[in-house]
Tab-separated table of C-alpha atoms in Angstrom:
chain	number	residue	atom	x	y	z
A	1310	UNK	CA	-60.781	-156.138	35.728
A	1311	UNK	CA	-57.636	-156.581	36.999
A	1312	UNK	CA	-57.139	-160.000	35.307
A	1313	UNK	CA	-58.215	-158.260	32.000
A	1314	UNK	CA	-55.266	-155.753	32.559
A	1315	UNK	CA	-52.602	-158.438	33.869
A	1316	UNK	CA	-53.403	-160.659	30.272
A	1317	UNK	CA	-53.220	-157.590	28.264
A	1318	UNK	CA	-49.470	-156.690	29.821
A	1319	UNK	CA	-48.490	-160.720	29.035
A	1320	UNK	CA	-49.822	-160.576	25.748
A	1321	UNK	CA	-47.772	-157.293	25.115
A	1322	UNK	CA	-44.833	-158.896	26.533
A	1323	UNK	CA	-45.188	-162.130	24.360
A	1324	UNK	CA	-45.575	-160.207	21.105
A	1325	UNK	CA	-42.306	-157.973	21.786
A	1326	UNK	CA	-40.262	-161.121	22.663
A	1327	UNK	CA	-41.608	-162.806	19.543
A	1328	UNK	CA	-41.236	-159.627	17.657
A	1329	UNK	CA	-37.049	-159.387	18.867
A	1330	UNK	CA	-36.676	-163.129	17.872
A	1331	UNK	CA	-37.783	-163.018	14.785
A	1332	UNK	CA	-35.499	-159.955	14.056
A	1333	UNK	CA	-32.731	-161.443	15.607
A	1334	UNK	CA	-32.797	-164.830	13.698
A	1335	UNK	CA	-33.369	-162.491	10.322
A	1336	UNK	CA	-30.381	-161.186	11.158
A	1337	UNK	CA	-28.322	-163.910	11.369
A	1338	UNK	CA	-29.599	-165.873	8.844
A	1339	UNK	CA	-28.830	-162.929	6.405
A	1340	UNK	CA	-25.194	-162.757	7.910
A	1341	UNK	CA	-24.806	-166.448	7.739
A	1342	UNK	CA	-25.839	-166.205	3.939
A	1343	UNK	CA	-23.506	-163.485	3.082
A	1344	UNK	CA	-20.646	-165.490	4.517
A	1345	UNK	CA	-21.356	-168.412	2.270
A	1346	UNK	CA	-21.274	-166.481	-0.846
A	1347	UNK	CA	-18.447	-167.395	-2.865
A	1348	UNK	CA	-15.795	-164.563	-3.683
A	1349	UNK	CA	-15.808	-163.478	-7.283
A	1350	UNK	CA	-13.231	-164.464	-9.496
A	1351	UNK	CA	-10.319	-162.346	-10.186
A	1352	UNK	CA	-9.845	-161.403	-14.267
A	1353	UNK	CA	-7.175	-163.379	-15.830
A	1354	UNK	CA	-3.802	-161.169	-16.770
A	1355	UNK	CA	-3.699	-161.328	-20.630
A	1356	UNK	CA	-0.618	-160.591	-22.221
A	1357	UNK	CA	-0.450	-159.843	-26.001
A	1358	UNK	CA	2.328	-161.420	-28.481
A	1359	UNK	CA	4.661	-159.041	-30.224
A	1360	UNK	CA	6.685	-158.467	-33.059
A	1361	UNK	CA	9.845	-156.040	-32.367
A	1362	UNK	CA	13.211	-155.942	-32.414
A	1363	UNK	CA	14.768	-157.785	-29.725
A	1364	UNK	CA	18.570	-158.087	-28.643
A	1365	UNK	CA	20.485	-159.288	-25.918
A	1366	UNK	CA	23.276	-157.262	-23.470
A	1367	UNK	CA	26.123	-157.941	-21.276
A	1368	UNK	CA	26.839	-155.560	-18.454
A	1369	UNK	CA	30.189	-154.897	-17.674
A	1370	UNK	CA	32.063	-152.293	-15.012
A	1371	UNK	CA	35.589	-151.223	-14.967
A	1372	UNK	CA	37.640	-148.402	-14.910
A	1373	UNK	CA	38.738	-145.412	-17.669
A	1374	UNK	CA	42.224	-144.901	-18.162
A	1375	UNK	CA	44.257	-143.118	-20.353
A	1376	UNK	CA	45.651	-144.614	-23.285
A	1377	UNK	CA	48.569	-142.683	-24.345
A	1378	UNK	CA	50.891	-141.859	-21.722
A	1379	UNK	CA	54.786	-140.671	-22.853
A	1380	UNK	CA	57.453	-141.244	-19.540
A	1381	UNK	CA	59.929	-138.790	-19.158
A	1382	UNK	CA	63.379	-139.360	-17.698
A	1383	UNK	CA	66.295	-137.322	-16.392
A	1384	UNK	CA	68.743	-137.323	-19.310
A	1385	UNK	CA	71.925	-136.852	-17.470
A	1386	UNK	CA	72.321	-136.674	-13.163
A	1387	UNK	CA	72.086	-133.235	-12.114
A	1388	UNK	CA	70.174	-131.023	-9.844
A	1389	UNK	CA	66.892	-129.277	-10.979
A	1390	UNK	CA	67.662	-126.076	-11.536
A	1391	UNK	CA	64.313	-124.601	-12.361
A	1392	UNK	CA	61.029	-126.098	-12.892
A	1393	UNK	CA	59.128	-124.325	-15.593
A	1394	UNK	CA	55.956	-126.192	-15.130
A	1395	UNK	CA	53.535	-127.324	-12.581
A	1396	UNK	CA	52.045	-131.035	-11.635
A	1397	UNK	CA	48.665	-130.868	-13.676
A	1398	UNK	CA	49.175	-128.126	-16.240
A	1399	UNK	CA	48.424	-128.717	-19.704
A	1400	UNK	CA	51.431	-128.346	-21.830
A	1401	UNK	CA	52.378	-128.260	-25.448
A	1402	UNK	CA	55.561	-130.382	-27.375
A	1403	UNK	CA	58.619	-128.402	-27.112
A	1404	UNK	CA	57.834	-126.758	-23.980
A	1405	UNK	CA	60.291	-126.145	-21.701
A	1406	UNK	CA	59.244	-128.872	-18.500
A	1407	UNK	CA	62.809	-128.147	-16.367
A	1408	UNK	CA	66.190	-127.043	-16.712
A	1409	UNK	CA	69.166	-128.908	-14.643
A	1410	UNK	CA	72.348	-127.294	-13.644
A	1411	UNK	CA	75.558	-128.170	-15.392
A	1412	UNK	CA	77.595	-125.846	-13.020
A	1413	UNK	CA	79.803	-129.149	-11.900
A	1414	UNK	CA	80.842	-130.204	-15.034
A	1415	UNK	CA	81.714	-126.706	-15.817
A	1416	UNK	CA	84.201	-126.762	-13.117
A	1417	UNK	CA	85.786	-130.069	-14.010
A	1418	UNK	CA	86.427	-128.450	-17.303
A	1419	UNK	CA	88.247	-125.788	-15.646
A	1420	UNK	CA	89.835	-127.838	-12.905
A	1421	UNK	CA	91.093	-130.514	-15.573
A	1422	UNK	CA	92.295	-127.199	-17.914
A	1423	UNK	CA	94.328	-125.555	-15.171
A	1424	UNK	CA	95.752	-129.083	-13.988
A	1425	UNK	CA	96.893	-129.324	-17.615
A	1426	UNK	CA	98.577	-125.743	-17.836
A	1427	UNK	CA	100.480	-126.477	-14.464
A	1428	UNK	CA	101.503	-129.985	-16.044
A	1429	UNK	CA	102.573	-127.809	-19.504
A	1430	UNK	CA	104.567	-125.279	-17.284
A	1431	UNK	CA	106.408	-128.009	-14.970
A	1432	UNK	CA	107.380	-129.583	-18.705
A	1433	UNK	CA	108.531	-126.767	-19.808
A	1434	UNK	CA	110.754	-125.979	-17.200
A	1435	UNK	CA	111.957	-129.890	-16.534
A	1436	UNK	CA	112.915	-129.323	-20.185
A	1437	UNK	CA	115.050	-126.480	-19.537
A	1438	UNK	CA	116.675	-127.763	-16.350
A	1439	UNK	CA	117.533	-131.055	-18.684
A	1440	UNK	CA	119.148	-128.704	-20.738
A	1441	UNK	CA	121.401	-127.128	-18.443
A	1442	UNK	CA	122.572	-130.173	-16.705
A	1443	UNK	CA	123.433	-132.151	-20.158
A	1444	UNK	CA	125.055	-129.266	-21.005
A	1445	UNK	CA	127.143	-129.315	-17.493
A	1446	UNK	CA	127.649	-133.231	-17.554
A	1447	UNK	CA	129.211	-132.865	-21.644
A	1448	UNK	CA	131.655	-130.058	-20.153
A	1449	UNK	CA	132.483	-132.717	-17.301
A	1450	UNK	CA	133.101	-135.247	-19.436
A	1451	UNK	CA	135.381	-133.705	-21.762
A	1452	UNK	CA	137.456	-132.102	-18.833
A	1453	UNK	CA	137.522	-135.932	-17.715
A	1454	UNK	CA	136.736	-137.803	-14.845
A	1455	UNK	CA	136.164	-141.178	-13.661
A	1456	UNK	CA	134.454	-144.113	-15.328
A	1457	UNK	CA	132.385	-144.324	-12.665
A	1458	UNK	CA	131.218	-140.265	-12.758
A	1459	UNK	CA	130.763	-140.490	-16.348
A	1460	UNK	CA	128.686	-143.791	-15.660
A	1461	UNK	CA	126.421	-142.429	-13.295
A	1462	UNK	CA	125.935	-139.459	-15.249
A	1463	UNK	CA	124.691	-141.182	-18.203
A	1464	UNK	CA	122.351	-142.967	-15.803
A	1465	UNK	CA	120.722	-139.425	-14.474
A	1466	UNK	CA	120.318	-138.083	-17.880
A	1467	UNK	CA	118.422	-141.264	-19.302
A	1468	UNK	CA	115.984	-141.657	-16.394
A	1469	UNK	CA	115.623	-137.453	-16.591
A	1470	UNK	CA	114.534	-138.276	-20.468
A	1471	UNK	CA	112.152	-141.615	-19.413
A	1472	UNK	CA	110.917	-139.237	-16.959
A	1473	UNK	CA	110.130	-136.560	-19.463
A	1474	UNK	CA	108.438	-138.746	-21.707
A	1475	UNK	CA	105.902	-140.373	-19.173
A	1476	UNK	CA	105.099	-137.103	-18.183
A	1477	UNK	CA	104.655	-136.262	-22.177
A	1478	UNK	CA	102.081	-139.099	-22.280
A	1479	UNK	CA	100.366	-138.447	-19.041
A	1480	UNK	CA	99.776	-135.241	-20.264
A	1481	UNK	CA	98.358	-136.281	-23.524
A	1482	UNK	CA	96.054	-139.042	-21.873
A	1483	UNK	CA	95.117	-135.940	-19.760
A	1484	UNK	CA	94.375	-133.692	-22.526
A	1485	UNK	CA	92.324	-136.574	-24.181
A	1486	UNK	CA	90.214	-136.847	-21.125
A	1487	UNK	CA	89.944	-132.972	-20.791
A	1488	UNK	CA	88.667	-133.233	-24.733
A	1489	UNK	CA	86.040	-135.748	-23.821
A	1490	UNK	CA	84.862	-134.112	-20.855
A	1491	UNK	CA	84.671	-131.211	-22.929
A	1492	UNK	CA	82.266	-133.244	-25.192
A	1493	UNK	CA	80.455	-134.422	-22.403
A	1494	UNK	CA	79.679	-130.690	-20.560
A	1495	UNK	CA	78.811	-129.588	-24.526
A	1496	UNK	CA	76.316	-132.006	-24.829
A	1497	UNK	CA	74.718	-132.073	-21.068
A	1498	UNK	CA	74.192	-128.267	-21.395
A	1499	UNK	CA	72.052	-129.011	-24.644
A	1500	UNK	CA	70.245	-132.106	-22.791
A	1501	UNK	CA	70.400	-129.815	-19.776
A	1502	UNK	CA	66.573	-127.938	-20.605
A	1503	UNK	CA	64.292	-130.854	-21.053
A	1504	UNK	CA	61.177	-130.251	-23.131
A	1505	UNK	CA	58.502	-131.798	-23.465
A	1506	UNK	CA	57.938	-134.671	-26.331
A	1507	UNK	CA	54.208	-134.715	-26.930
A	1508	UNK	CA	51.494	-132.489	-26.026
A	1509	UNK	CA	49.381	-133.351	-23.046
A	1510	UNK	CA	49.056	-132.726	-19.263
A	1511	UNK	CA	52.129	-133.048	-17.469
A	1512	UNK	CA	51.996	-135.433	-14.116
A	1513	UNK	CA	55.220	-135.002	-11.922
A	1514	UNK	CA	56.590	-138.239	-10.654
A	1515	UNK	CA	56.334	-138.418	-6.741
A	1516	UNK	CA	59.650	-139.458	-6.099
A	1517	UNK	CA	60.976	-136.815	-8.256
A	1518	UNK	CA	58.348	-134.040	-6.587
A	1519	UNK	CA	60.450	-134.672	-3.236
A	1520	UNK	CA	64.182	-134.440	-4.042
A	1521	UNK	CA	66.077	-131.770	-6.488
A	1522	UNK	CA	68.645	-134.035	-7.348
A	1523	UNK	CA	68.393	-135.921	-10.374
A	1524	UNK	CA	69.991	-139.660	-11.185
A	1525	UNK	CA	70.683	-139.960	-14.786
A	1526	UNK	CA	68.000	-142.122	-16.418
A	1527	UNK	CA	65.486	-141.081	-13.231
A	1528	UNK	CA	61.812	-141.241	-13.844
A	1529	UNK	CA	60.721	-137.315	-14.185
A	1530	UNK	CA	57.228	-137.944	-14.495
A	1531	UNK	CA	54.741	-138.779	-17.166
A	1532	UNK	CA	52.722	-136.322	-20.038
A	1533	UNK	CA	49.409	-137.899	-20.454
A	1534	UNK	CA	46.913	-137.591	-23.489
A	1535	UNK	CA	43.742	-136.435	-22.058
A	1536	UNK	CA	41.645	-136.962	-25.332
A	1537	UNK	CA	42.729	-140.514	-25.787
A	1538	UNK	CA	40.861	-142.832	-23.101
A	1539	UNK	CA	39.906	-146.373	-22.630
A	1540	UNK	CA	37.451	-148.459	-20.810
A	1541	UNK	CA	38.887	-151.450	-19.174
A	1542	UNK	CA	36.917	-153.941	-17.575
A	1543	UNK	CA	36.846	-158.192	-17.592
A	1544	UNK	CA	34.708	-160.396	-19.069
A	1545	UNK	CA	34.207	-164.061	-17.426
A	1546	UNK	CA	34.723	-167.069	-19.581
A	1547	UNK	CA	30.899	-167.943	-19.673
A	1548	UNK	CA	30.643	-164.636	-22.236
A	1549	UNK	CA	34.017	-163.857	-23.510
A	1550	UNK	CA	33.101	-165.777	-27.089
A	1551	UNK	CA	30.076	-163.745	-26.936
A	1552	UNK	CA	31.688	-160.765	-27.497
A	1553	UNK	CA	34.571	-159.521	-30.571
A	1554	UNK	CA	36.482	-156.387	-31.816
A	1555	UNK	CA	34.330	-153.666	-33.216
A	1556	UNK	CA	31.396	-154.195	-30.807
A	1557	UNK	CA	29.903	-150.984	-29.718
A	1558	UNK	CA	29.001	-150.749	-26.159
A	1559	UNK	CA	26.789	-148.143	-24.059
A	1560	UNK	CA	28.962	-146.342	-21.089
A	1561	UNK	CA	27.849	-144.674	-18.509
A	1562	UNK	CA	29.868	-142.535	-15.250
A	1563	UNK	CA	28.761	-145.266	-12.166
A	1564	UNK	CA	28.838	-141.519	-10.171
A	1565	UNK	CA	26.745	-140.000	-12.857
A	1566	UNK	CA	24.189	-142.336	-14.720
A	1567	UNK	CA	23.091	-139.231	-16.978
A	1568	UNK	CA	26.196	-138.812	-18.465
A	1569	UNK	CA	26.609	-141.532	-21.423
A	1570	UNK	CA	28.636	-142.309	-23.797
A	1571	UNK	CA	29.388	-144.670	-26.992
A	1572	UNK	CA	32.621	-146.905	-27.265
A	1573	UNK	CA	33.570	-149.387	-29.378
A	1574	UNK	CA	35.704	-153.000	-27.969
A	1575	UNK	CA	38.971	-152.539	-29.050
A	1576	UNK	CA	40.894	-155.558	-27.928
A	1577	UNK	CA	39.816	-158.958	-26.153
A	1578	UNK	CA	42.662	-160.775	-24.474
A	1579	UNK	CA	43.251	-164.038	-25.666
A	1580	UNK	CA	44.479	-165.122	-22.077
A	1581	UNK	CA	43.295	-164.902	-18.740
A	1582	UNK	CA	44.218	-162.743	-15.880
A	1583	UNK	CA	46.807	-164.124	-13.940
A	1584	UNK	CA	44.995	-163.383	-10.933
A	1585	UNK	CA	41.902	-165.807	-11.874
A	1586	UNK	CA	44.516	-168.660	-11.579
A	1587	UNK	CA	45.097	-168.499	-7.819
A	1588	UNK	CA	41.559	-170.030	-7.506
A	1589	UNK	CA	40.492	-172.698	-9.879
A	1590	UNK	CA	36.641	-172.730	-8.498
A	1591	UNK	CA	36.660	-169.420	-9.841
A	1592	UNK	CA	35.798	-168.424	-13.630
A	1593	UNK	CA	38.633	-167.240	-15.212
A	1594	UNK	CA	38.384	-163.260	-16.305
A	1595	UNK	CA	39.760	-162.025	-19.716
A	1596	UNK	CA	40.491	-158.633	-19.923
A	1597	UNK	CA	38.316	-156.204	-22.524
A	1598	UNK	CA	39.671	-152.800	-23.690
A	1599	UNK	CA	37.034	-150.181	-24.907
A	1600	UNK	CA	37.964	-146.859	-26.791
A	1601	UNK	CA	36.044	-143.844	-25.826
A	1602	UNK	CA	35.379	-140.685	-27.542
A	1603	UNK	CA	36.708	-137.641	-26.595
A	1604	UNK	CA	34.860	-135.891	-23.331
A	1605	UNK	CA	35.763	-132.841	-21.060
A	1606	UNK	CA	33.825	-134.241	-18.317
A	1607	UNK	CA	35.332	-137.950	-18.864
A	1608	UNK	CA	39.085	-138.441	-17.218
A	1609	UNK	CA	41.269	-141.667	-15.774
A	1610	UNK	CA	40.441	-143.316	-12.615
A	1611	UNK	CA	36.327	-142.877	-12.967
A	1612	UNK	CA	33.910	-146.052	-12.301
A	1613	UNK	CA	32.516	-146.678	-15.896
A	1614	UNK	CA	29.675	-149.407	-16.572
A	1615	UNK	CA	28.834	-150.669	-19.977
A	1616	UNK	CA	26.201	-152.521	-22.171
A	1617	UNK	CA	27.224	-155.254	-24.984
A	1618	UNK	CA	25.032	-155.553	-27.202
A	1619	UNK	CA	25.973	-159.233	-28.011
A	1620	UNK	CA	22.830	-160.183	-30.282
A	1621	UNK	CA	20.162	-158.700	-31.883
A	1622	UNK	CA	17.174	-159.796	-34.090
A	1623	UNK	CA	14.798	-157.392	-36.224
A	1624	UNK	CA	11.328	-158.532	-36.661
A	1625	UNK	CA	11.267	-161.185	-33.757
A	1626	UNK	CA	8.293	-162.947	-32.615
A	1627	UNK	CA	8.416	-161.946	-28.633
A	1628	UNK	CA	6.183	-163.210	-25.798
A	1629	UNK	CA	6.604	-161.775	-22.312
A	1630	UNK	CA	9.472	-164.834	-20.497
A	1631	UNK	CA	6.431	-164.369	-17.590
A	1632	UNK	CA	3.694	-166.082	-19.644
A	1633	UNK	CA	6.236	-169.269	-20.243
A	1634	UNK	CA	6.071	-172.421	-18.562
A	1635	UNK	CA	9.018	-175.210	-18.770
A	1636	UNK	CA	8.213	-178.386	-17.735
A	1637	UNK	CA	11.101	-180.723	-18.575
A	1638	UNK	CA	11.558	-180.690	-21.874
A	1639	UNK	CA	8.376	-178.924	-22.839
A	1640	UNK	CA	7.930	-175.576	-23.169
A	1641	UNK	CA	4.212	-173.745	-23.368
A	1642	UNK	CA	2.381	-170.955	-22.597
A	1643	UNK	CA	-1.233	-170.688	-22.281
A	1644	UNK	CA	-3.042	-169.141	-25.185
A	1645	UNK	CA	-6.142	-167.336	-24.828
A	1646	UNK	CA	-8.508	-168.329	-27.261
A	1647	UNK	CA	-11.480	-166.559	-28.582
A	1648	UNK	CA	-13.983	-168.850	-27.278
A	1649	UNK	CA	-13.061	-167.300	-23.682
A	1650	UNK	CA	-11.063	-171.021	-23.231
A	1651	UNK	CA	-7.544	-171.633	-22.274
A	1652	UNK	CA	-5.772	-173.541	-24.707
A	1653	UNK	CA	-1.967	-174.978	-24.080
A	1654	UNK	CA	0.512	-174.126	-27.094
A	1655	UNK	CA	3.766	-175.586	-27.144
A	1656	UNK	CA	6.425	-173.137	-28.885
A	1657	UNK	CA	10.143	-173.173	-29.444
A	1658	UNK	CA	12.522	-170.593	-28.060
A	1659	UNK	CA	15.035	-168.299	-29.643
A	1660	UNK	CA	17.167	-165.220	-27.946
A	1661	UNK	CA	16.148	-164.594	-24.120
A	1662	UNK	CA	16.476	-161.683	-22.479
A	1663	UNK	CA	15.097	-160.780	-18.597
A	1664	UNK	CA	11.601	-159.984	-19.638
A	1665	UNK	CA	11.149	-161.185	-23.015
A	1666	UNK	CA	11.622	-163.874	-24.970
A	1667	UNK	CA	11.841	-164.349	-29.077
A	1668	UNK	CA	9.182	-167.514	-29.935
A	1669	UNK	CA	10.649	-169.212	-33.497
A	1670	UNK	CA	7.321	-171.633	-33.453
A	1671	UNK	CA	4.104	-171.985	-31.974
A	1672	UNK	CA	2.827	-168.255	-32.098
A	1673	UNK	CA	2.416	-165.467	-34.094
A	1674	UNK	CA	1.692	-161.265	-33.424
A	1675	UNK	CA	-1.398	-160.759	-32.027
A	1676	UNK	CA	-2.085	-163.720	-30.029
A	1677	UNK	CA	-2.636	-163.338	-26.044
A	1678	UNK	CA	-1.373	-165.612	-23.881
A	1679	UNK	CA	-2.363	-166.018	-20.284
A	1680	UNK	CA	0.220	-165.927	-17.192
A	1681	UNK	CA	0.200	-169.145	-15.599
């Protein structure tokens, strides 16, 4: 009986061991089989050839500047009597900017007039004295006298006559000087009121703002036409022959990308900037000036970005640039054939942009290409 129970237990254990081993073998085989299965192939990226308008654009950067600035200079040397406008104030043509003090010139005129009045009085008194002296000398000569005395009297009379003549000439010169000074003062008084020659915004010169004394010809400031703005930029010699006067430019403020306007190329310099010649290893830069429309939010000194459309093609056959392969002298794409096979198709390209390329030969609109 005991032997039977013993063999029964051994049989159960053996069955359990065999069953567990078989289960483990089955799981191992299954996992091994799954690991060896190939991963599914990724579907190819298919792109369509289109017919559309394509253009090439040149990006430029620069600053906005005022195109019309009228500089103002002091018409005479004088102190500023009164400023009528402030720095940054909008003014109209004919508005009084400042008045200059002409008191100094007027005092000079009065001083010369006083000198002449005194000189005329002195000349009159001297003439009376000469007349009295002449009468006395004549009486002396009539009554007699030595030859030496008569000689000395003659010399004295002639000397006084010469002195009187010189005084008259000096007085005449002084009178001429007075006339000129009066004319100068009158002109200065007319110039003393400085008016705006044009309309715009008045910008006071920094040096003039610090001193009330104006020298003749000193710069007072300038009047800026804020409605006449230009976009000044530079273009490398690599692109200078792609642009010309009259081309339109899409302009945006660097600080406010949403504010955009359209400008027109006004001029393209035929000579490189002098600073570009300093380093011969660097490409020469040419100045380009772009006219901008009036805009209340657009002022001078702003950083601007511009897009110049240098080339444009209507109804062009276009393929994504990523689909093009270039090997030595051959340019081709992989065409997605109707039977699901890929066909190598040699093409001829034209206008190229960053993400699109014009196809001149080899493809038509509606064709499908596969990324290499």
